[in-house]
């Protein structure tokens, strides 16, 4: 995670080369040169001499576009198939202005071929018809959460963390959230209702709220966003108030100087200096040590930076190994992510101060942990098990990753017999406890307009409004009805009811005095009309869970022709659907239901994902409650209809029988005054 640099008021960000019109206005291209950076990394000898020119050339070049396909396996592979069938052929053997353009390629090391890289310029994407069409595809799929545009090397830390559905996971420095999204996806990969959770933290209040925008589209009831200084992250209570939670998996993607991101953050070229890494070293070590304190025995922690500087990487790792002794070890990841070109960690490096003067251990103004380990320490630390990914190795950014494991008692005793000693210090835990107890001085920051700082209040499962909903929708007893909450001081259901997992509920109710909660819960119920049997409709965000607990009372099976008609036609009348024989069984059942929210189930065969979507059932018509982004995506993915605007008008003419105005208004999704950001 690169350090957040705030521009001075009045200055504009520089993103690299400017076009001619900007140059005429006084803009000039940023020079991608830094003598001290070049001298420093040549002296470190991290890059073989014969590779330096290529390394520097790639660092100066534009970063490729990379993306990964998300979601359940069936869903993800369907989107992958669509990309390979509809777009990849047109992107192969393409020439632009007389030069052959590289076709998109899979990231060889990413599981199941679900991540891709495009080594083409923005000019080609804008001006070439096939690449422009692919770009529109990426935009649409990204909008609905099927694709995440993420830098390739940024995808590595969550993969080697190896999250399982039952794990308690902490992301200590989560913003902007791309890695956190991977952790959530891994938690849900095998089960729509995992028992574990992901706690996403960031020290900056505004970035914590912005993190929500990145993560809420994943619709996870197992996510909690909090706002704390990661160096002193509070202990989290469990059910037993005398005990504190230890996490199974922790990601420490710490703030860093970010010289591995200079391909996209071009200001690094002019801002880089040795002082940045030296200044961040202590903060990075504090965060890592706090993470190791919070880690369960047998658990796994990943420490990562987007820096290539050993002062921020191996020096931090070595200091933690020196402190924790036999309690932790570095996992060798040579067998992980086959196809990833990587280099080993180093055990020797020089130290330069802010003035670029070479320093020795013990010199005035130095910190001992900046320096390389002794020969004896190096033989035990196994820093070669750290991963270094350099930009020129596979045309990416630069990254550093270390995977720690906290050993259980049996492994600890074995390590002691092998000659290791435990130097663990409880000072870090004491500092964290002091930070918990000290009065919190809140910075006055301008938060996003939709940031909600109302409390999280869980409802009595026997609440009258909830009981009406369970009966109306046929929700079974296996659904945990005690996990429903509201976000208002009155604690009463007014406009929106949310739901969380049981694991998140325990944390929220047990840690109100020690955790600053920012966001949790997915929308379950939204208030609609009051003149019908049930004035609440189930929100689509919660359907992946709720559909498993719902009987067929308000579910109507539909065929693909019916689905297409509902996607293209707003408020189609029942009489028209009967005349056109658009799925007579569906029309018969949906028409017989009382007005209100209902659902359609579209089976597409064993090899493809079934669809379960909400509809609003009126007295004369039905309306599919899907947003325009999802409508566009479903039409393209399932029916190969590229632009619904071009084909919707003829369909509407056929439909003829429009719903009354009041019914149209009632069919629209209600806006929530309790949006969580």
mmCIF file of N, CA and C in Angstrom, residues 297-389:
data_model
loop_
_atom_site.group_PDB
_atom_site.id
_atom_site.type_symbol
_atom_site.label_atom_id
_atom_site.label_comp_id
_atom_site.label_asym_id
_atom_site.label_seq_id
_atom_site.Cartn_x
_atom_site.Cartn_y
_atom_site.Cartn_z
ATOM 1 N N UNK A 297 -2.447 -18.907 17.081
ATOM 2 C CA UNK A 297 -1.430 -19.932 16.890
ATOM 3 C C UNK A 297 -1.846 -20.854 15.741
ATOM 4 N N UNK A 298 -0.943 -21.068 14.821
ATOM 5 C CA UNK A 298 -1.266 -21.843 13.633
ATOM 6 C C UNK A 298 -1.842 -20.993 12.518
ATOM 7 N N UNK A 299 -2.059 -19.702 12.802
ATOM 8 C CA UNK A 299 -2.613 -18.804 11.795
ATOM 9 C C UNK A 299 -1.556 -18.295 10.833
ATOM 10 N N UNK A 300 -2.017 -17.574 9.819
ATOM 11 C CA UNK A 300 -1.129 -17.085 8.757
ATOM 12 C C UNK A 300 -1.296 -15.578 8.602
ATOM 13 N N UNK A 301 -0.173 -14.886 8.452
ATOM 14 C CA UNK A 301 -0.156 -13.442 8.219
ATOM 15 C C UNK A 301 0.703 -13.145 6.994
ATOM 16 N N UNK A 302 0.214 -12.283 6.133
ATOM 17 C CA UNK A 302 0.981 -11.831 4.970
ATOM 18 C C UNK A 302 1.362 -10.380 5.177
ATOM 19 N N UNK A 303 2.684 -10.121 5.104
ATOM 20 C CA UNK A 303 3.210 -8.764 5.141
ATOM 21 C C UNK A 303 3.602 -8.391 3.717
ATOM 22 N N UNK A 304 3.104 -7.246 3.228
ATOM 23 C CA UNK A 304 3.403 -6.873 1.843
ATOM 24 C C UNK A 304 3.543 -5.366 1.707
ATOM 25 N N UNK A 305 4.312 -4.960 0.711
ATOM 26 C CA UNK A 305 4.440 -3.549 0.341
ATOM 27 C C UNK A 305 4.552 -3.464 -1.181
ATOM 28 N N UNK A 306 4.254 -2.276 -1.714
ATOM 29 C CA UNK A 306 4.514 -2.020 -3.127
ATOM 30 C C UNK A 306 5.793 -1.194 -3.243
ATOM 31 N N UNK A 307 6.778 -1.572 -2.438
ATOM 32 C CA UNK A 307 8.100 -0.959 -2.457
ATOM 33 C C UNK A 307 9.138 -2.043 -2.703
ATOM 34 N N UNK A 308 10.276 -1.662 -3.280
ATOM 35 C CA UNK A 308 11.377 -2.602 -3.510
ATOM 36 C C UNK A 308 12.497 -2.398 -2.500
ATOM 37 N N UNK A 309 12.345 -1.458 -1.609
ATOM 38 C CA UNK A 309 13.393 -1.051 -0.674
ATOM 39 C C UNK A 309 13.519 -2.051 0.480
ATOM 40 N N UNK A 310 14.700 -2.672 0.678
ATOM 41 C CA UNK A 310 14.864 -3.626 1.788
ATOM 42 C C UNK A 310 14.608 -3.025 3.163
ATOM 43 N N UNK A 311 14.798 -1.712 3.319
ATOM 44 C CA UNK A 311 14.549 -1.078 4.623
ATOM 45 C C UNK A 311 13.082 -1.228 5.012
ATOM 46 N N UNK A 312 12.184 -1.236 4.015
ATOM 47 C CA UNK A 312 10.746 -1.379 4.256
ATOM 48 C C UNK A 312 10.299 -2.834 4.187
ATOM 49 N N UNK A 313 11.181 -3.694 3.746
ATOM 50 C CA UNK A 313 10.796 -5.083 3.486
ATOM 51 C C UNK A 313 11.561 -6.057 4.373
ATOM 52 N N UNK A 314 12.713 -6.550 3.902
ATOM 53 C CA UNK A 314 13.445 -7.559 4.677
ATOM 54 C C UNK A 314 13.876 -7.039 6.042
ATOM 55 N N UNK A 315 14.201 -5.735 6.151
ATOM 56 C CA UNK A 315 14.610 -5.196 7.452
ATOM 57 C C UNK A 315 13.469 -5.266 8.457
ATOM 58 N N UNK A 316 12.238 -5.005 7.995
ATOM 59 C CA UNK A 316 11.060 -5.106 8.857
ATOM 60 C C UNK A 316 10.811 -6.560 9.245
ATOM 61 N N UNK A 317 10.898 -7.441 8.256
ATOM 62 C CA UNK A 317 10.680 -8.871 8.501
ATOM 63 C C UNK A 317 11.716 -9.410 9.487
ATOM 64 N N UNK A 318 12.991 -9.034 9.284
ATOM 65 C CA UNK A 318 14.061 -9.500 10.173
ATOM 66 C C UNK A 318 13.845 -9.011 11.603
ATOM 67 N N UNK A 319 13.396 -7.770 11.751
ATOM 68 C CA UNK A 319 13.154 -7.227 13.096
ATOM 69 C C UNK A 319 12.036 -8.001 13.791
ATOM 70 N N UNK A 320 11.006 -8.379 13.041
ATOM 71 C CA UNK A 320 9.919 -9.170 13.632
ATOM 72 C C UNK A 320 10.407 -10.559 14.024
ATOM 73 N N UNK A 321 11.220 -11.173 13.183
ATOM 74 C CA UNK A 321 11.763 -12.497 13.510
ATOM 75 C C UNK A 321 12.668 -12.420 14.738
ATOM 76 N N UNK A 322 13.414 -11.334 14.852
ATOM 77 C CA UNK A 322 14.302 -11.130 15.997
ATOM 78 C C UNK A 322 13.481 -11.000 17.281
ATOM 79 N N UNK A 323 12.356 -10.328 17.209
ATOM 80 C CA UNK A 323 11.490 -10.098 18.367
ATOM 81 C C UNK A 323 10.725 -11.359 18.774
ATOM 82 N N UNK A 324 10.162 -12.048 17.786
ATOM 83 C CA UNK A 324 9.260 -13.159 18.076
ATOM 84 C C UNK A 324 9.963 -14.505 18.182
ATOM 85 N N UNK A 325 11.186 -14.601 17.694
ATOM 86 C CA UNK A 325 11.961 -15.820 17.824
ATOM 87 C C UNK A 325 11.258 -17.058 17.306
ATOM 88 N N UNK A 326 11.132 -18.061 18.168
ATOM 89 C CA UNK A 326 10.590 -19.348 17.742
ATOM 90 C C UNK A 326 9.075 -19.351 17.562
ATOM 91 N N UNK A 327 8.422 -18.214 17.848
ATOM 92 C CA UNK A 327 6.956 -18.194 17.749
ATOM 93 C C UNK A 327 6.463 -18.076 16.310
ATOM 94 N N UNK A 328 7.298 -17.600 15.405
ATOM 95 C CA UNK A 328 6.868 -17.417 14.020
ATOM 96 C C UNK A 328 7.926 -17.956 13.060
ATOM 97 N N UNK A 329 7.480 -18.201 11.850
ATOM 98 C CA UNK A 329 8.416 -18.601 10.793
ATOM 99 C C UNK A 329 7.889 -18.089 9.452
ATOM 100 N N UNK A 330 8.796 -17.985 8.471
ATOM 101 C CA UNK A 330 8.417 -17.590 7.127
ATOM 102 C C UNK A 330 8.131 -18.844 6.321
ATOM 103 N N UNK A 331 6.990 -18.864 5.673
ATOM 104 C CA UNK A 331 6.615 -20.010 4.848
ATOM 105 C C UNK A 331 7.275 -19.896 3.479
ATOM 106 N N UNK A 332 7.865 -20.984 3.025
ATOM 107 C CA UNK A 332 8.416 -21.039 1.669
ATOM 108 C C UNK A 332 7.272 -21.188 0.670
ATOM 109 N N UNK A 333 7.175 -20.255 -0.269
ATOM 110 C CA UNK A 333 6.066 -20.236 -1.232
ATOM 111 C C UNK A 333 6.507 -20.613 -2.643
ATOM 112 N N UNK A 334 7.614 -21.350 -2.753
ATOM 113 C CA UNK A 334 8.089 -21.733 -4.087
ATOM 114 C C UNK A 334 7.055 -22.547 -4.852
ATOM 115 N N UNK A 335 6.224 -23.298 -4.123
ATOM 116 C CA UNK A 335 5.227 -24.139 -4.786
ATOM 117 C C UNK A 335 3.892 -23.415 -4.961
ATOM 118 N N UNK A 336 3.819 -22.151 -4.546
ATOM 119 C CA UNK A 336 2.579 -21.392 -4.675
ATOM 120 C C UNK A 336 2.598 -20.586 -5.979
ATOM 121 N N UNK A 337 1.427 -20.425 -6.578
ATOM 122 C CA UNK A 337 1.254 -19.623 -7.790
ATOM 123 C C UNK A 337 2.249 -20.011 -8.883
ATOM 124 N N UNK A 338 2.216 -21.274 -9.327
ATOM 125 C CA UNK A 338 3.116 -21.678 -10.420
ATOM 126 C C UNK A 338 2.899 -20.812 -11.645
ATOM 127 N N UNK A 339 3.990 -20.399 -12.246
ATOM 128 C CA UNK A 339 3.923 -19.508 -13.401
ATOM 129 C C UNK A 339 4.295 -18.086 -13.055
ATOM 130 N N UNK A 340 4.304 -17.743 -11.747
ATOM 131 C CA UNK A 340 4.703 -16.407 -11.323
ATOM 132 C C UNK A 340 6.225 -16.327 -11.281
ATOM 133 N N UNK A 341 6.785 -15.409 -12.053
ATOM 134 C CA UNK A 341 8.220 -15.178 -12.018
ATOM 135 C C UNK A 341 8.506 -14.298 -10.821
ATOM 136 N N UNK A 342 9.375 -14.778 -9.943
ATOM 137 C CA UNK A 342 9.670 -14.035 -8.733
ATOM 138 C C UNK A 342 11.137 -14.194 -8.381
ATOM 139 N N UNK A 343 11.626 -13.294 -7.519
ATOM 140 C CA UNK A 343 12.992 -13.385 -7.007
ATOM 141 C C UNK A 343 12.933 -13.628 -5.507
ATOM 142 N N UNK A 344 14.039 -14.109 -4.968
ATOM 143 C CA UNK A 344 14.088 -14.398 -3.537
ATOM 144 C C UNK A 344 14.407 -13.138 -2.726
ATOM 145 N N UNK A 345 14.025 -13.196 -1.455
ATOM 146 C CA UNK A 345 14.380 -12.116 -0.564
ATOM 147 C C UNK A 345 15.877 -12.073 -0.330
ATOM 148 N N UNK A 346 16.383 -10.939 0.172
ATOM 149 C CA UNK A 346 17.827 -10.751 0.372
ATOM 150 C C UNK A 346 18.138 -10.650 1.854
ATOM 151 N N UNK A 347 19.389 -10.937 2.212
ATOM 152 C CA UNK A 347 19.823 -10.883 3.610
ATOM 153 C C UNK A 347 20.904 -9.838 3.841
ATOM 154 N N UNK A 348 21.301 -9.127 2.787
ATOM 155 C CA UNK A 348 22.322 -8.090 2.911
ATOM 156 C C UNK A 348 21.867 -6.849 2.145
ATOM 157 N N UNK A 349 22.109 -5.696 2.733
ATOM 158 C CA UNK A 349 21.811 -4.431 2.061
ATOM 159 C C UNK A 349 22.525 -3.290 2.784
ATOM 160 N N UNK A 350 22.946 -2.268 2.039
ATOM 161 C CA UNK A 350 23.544 -1.084 2.674
ATOM 162 C C UNK A 350 22.454 -0.162 3.197
ATOM 163 N N UNK A 351 22.820 0.727 4.094
ATOM 164 C CA UNK A 351 21.882 1.709 4.640
ATOM 165 C C UNK A 351 22.401 3.112 4.333
ATOM 166 N N UNK A 352 21.562 3.925 3.682
ATOM 167 C CA UNK A 352 21.898 5.314 3.379
ATOM 168 C C UNK A 352 20.934 6.228 4.142
ATOM 169 N N UNK A 353 21.466 7.318 4.699
ATOM 170 C CA UNK A 353 20.594 8.230 5.419
ATOM 171 C C UNK A 353 19.903 9.188 4.459
ATOM 172 N N UNK A 354 19.200 10.167 5.002
ATOM 173 C CA UNK A 354 18.436 11.100 4.165
ATOM 174 C C UNK A 354 19.336 11.912 3.239
ATOM 175 N N UNK A 355 20.581 12.130 3.671
ATOM 176 C CA UNK A 355 21.524 12.895 2.853
ATOM 177 C C UNK A 355 22.262 12.002 1.874
ATOM 178 N N UNK A 356 21.875 10.755 1.789
ATOM 179 C CA UNK A 356 22.467 9.753 0.896
ATOM 180 C C UNK A 356 23.911 9.429 1.295
ATOM 181 N N UNK A 357 24.175 9.484 2.599
ATOM 182 C CA UNK A 357 25.463 9.067 3.127
ATOM 183 C C UNK A 357 25.346 7.654 3.680
ATOM 184 N N UNK A 358 26.315 6.809 3.373
ATOM 185 C CA UNK A 358 26.270 5.419 3.822
ATOM 186 C C UNK A 358 26.529 5.350 5.323
ATOM 187 N N UNK A 359 25.748 4.561 6.024
ATOM 188 C CA UNK A 359 25.816 4.474 7.473
ATOM 189 C C UNK A 359 26.162 3.061 7.936
ATOM 190 N N UNK A 360 26.721 2.978 9.128
ATOM 191 C CA UNK A 360 27.034 1.709 9.771
ATOM 192 C C UNK A 360 26.200 1.580 11.039
ATOM 193 N N UNK A 361 25.988 0.347 11.462
ATOM 194 C CA UNK A 361 25.206 0.113 12.675
ATOM 195 C C UNK A 361 25.877 0.813 13.857
ATOM 196 N N UNK A 362 25.100 1.526 14.618
ATOM 197 C CA UNK A 362 25.610 2.257 15.769
ATOM 198 C C UNK A 362 25.891 3.709 15.485
ATOM 199 N N UNK A 363 25.872 4.109 14.220
ATOM 200 C CA UNK A 363 26.093 5.515 13.903
ATOM 201 C C UNK A 363 24.977 6.370 14.481
ATOM 202 N N UNK A 364 25.321 7.610 14.806
ATOM 203 C CA UNK A 364 24.338 8.524 15.373
ATOM 204 C C UNK A 364 23.183 8.745 14.389
ATOM 205 N N UNK A 365 21.970 8.740 14.922
ATOM 206 C CA UNK A 365 20.803 9.004 14.088
ATOM 207 C C UNK A 365 20.266 7.790 13.362
ATOM 208 N N UNK A 366 20.822 6.614 13.627
ATOM 209 C CA UNK A 366 20.346 5.396 12.956
ATOM 210 C C UNK A 366 19.515 4.561 13.908
ATOM 211 N N UNK A 367 18.734 3.657 13.339
ATOM 212 C CA UNK A 367 17.939 2.684 14.093
ATOM 213 C C UNK A 367 18.513 1.300 13.807
ATOM 214 N N UNK A 368 18.723 0.532 14.819
ATOM 215 C CA UNK A 368 19.399 -0.754 14.656
ATOM 216 C C UNK A 368 18.688 -1.680 13.683
ATOM 217 N N UNK A 369 17.349 -1.629 13.697
ATOM 218 C CA UNK A 369 16.609 -2.564 12.848
ATOM 219 C C UNK A 369 16.673 -2.209 11.365
ATOM 220 N N UNK A 370 17.258 -1.044 10.999
ATOM 221 C CA UNK A 370 17.446 -0.742 9.585
ATOM 222 C C UNK A 370 18.445 -1.696 8.935
ATOM 223 N N UNK A 371 19.373 -2.206 9.737
ATOM 224 C CA UNK A 371 20.532 -2.898 9.185
ATOM 225 C C UNK A 371 20.287 -4.391 8.979
ATOM 226 N N UNK A 372 21.081 -4.953 8.085
ATOM 227 C CA UNK A 372 20.938 -6.366 7.736
ATOM 228 C C UNK A 372 21.252 -7.248 8.939
ATOM 229 N N UNK A 373 20.680 -8.441 8.986
ATOM 230 C CA UNK A 373 20.943 -9.351 10.114
ATOM 231 C C UNK A 373 22.383 -9.852 10.093
ATOM 232 N N UNK A 374 22.845 -10.299 11.251
ATOM 233 C CA UNK A 374 24.169 -10.906 11.325
ATOM 234 C C UNK A 374 24.158 -12.221 10.548
ATOM 235 N N UNK A 375 25.327 -12.763 10.300
ATOM 236 C CA UNK A 375 25.424 -14.021 9.552
ATOM 237 C C UNK A 375 24.690 -15.141 10.286
ATOM 238 N N UNK A 376 24.795 -15.153 11.620
ATOM 239 C CA UNK A 376 24.102 -16.191 12.395
ATOM 240 C C UNK A 376 22.588 -16.022 12.297
ATOM 241 N N UNK A 377 22.118 -14.770 12.418
ATOM 242 C CA UNK A 377 20.685 -14.512 12.310
ATOM 243 C C UNK A 377 20.177 -14.900 10.921
ATOM 244 N N UNK A 378 20.919 -14.507 9.911
ATOM 245 C CA UNK A 378 20.497 -14.770 8.529
ATOM 246 C C UNK A 378 20.319 -16.259 8.275
ATOM 247 N N UNK A 379 21.160 -17.082 8.917
ATOM 248 C CA UNK A 379 21.063 -18.532 8.703
ATOM 249 C C UNK A 379 19.770 -19.098 9.279
ATOM 250 N N UNK A 380 19.187 -18.415 10.285
ATOM 251 C CA UNK A 380 17.948 -18.880 10.895
ATOM 252 C C UNK A 380 16.722 -18.196 10.311
ATOM 253 N N UNK A 381 16.886 -16.943 9.872
ATOM 254 C CA UNK A 381 15.725 -16.154 9.450
ATOM 255 C C UNK A 381 15.125 -16.633 8.131
ATOM 256 N N UNK A 382 15.937 -17.181 7.254
ATOM 257 C CA UNK A 382 15.442 -17.652 5.942
ATOM 258 C C UNK A 382 14.725 -16.538 5.166
ATOM 259 N N UNK A 383 15.360 -15.369 5.101
ATOM 260 C CA UNK A 383 14.766 -14.259 4.362
ATOM 261 C C UNK A 383 14.651 -14.550 2.869
ATOM 262 N N UNK A 384 15.361 -15.551 2.409
ATOM 263 C CA UNK A 384 15.243 -15.932 0.997
ATOM 264 C C UNK A 384 13.846 -16.449 0.671
ATOM 265 N N UNK A 385 13.071 -16.809 1.706
ATOM 266 C CA UNK A 385 11.691 -17.269 1.476
ATOM 267 C C UNK A 385 10.725 -16.115 1.205
ATOM 268 N N UNK A 386 11.183 -14.873 1.386
ATOM 269 C CA UNK A 386 10.359 -13.730 0.993
ATOM 270 C C UNK A 386 10.257 -13.674 -0.534
ATOM 271 N N UNK A 387 9.170 -13.113 -1.028
ATOM 272 C CA UNK A 387 8.959 -12.997 -2.480
ATOM 273 C C UNK A 387 9.197 -11.560 -2.923
ATOM 274 N N UNK A 388 9.981 -11.409 -3.987
ATOM 275 C CA UNK A 388 10.163 -10.117 -4.648
ATOM 276 C C UNK A 388 9.711 -10.263 -6.096
ATOM 277 N N UNK A 389 8.845 -9.353 -6.527
ATOM 278 C CA UNK A 389 8.391 -9.350 -7.922
ATOM 279 C C UNK A 389 8.823 -8.024 -8.528
#
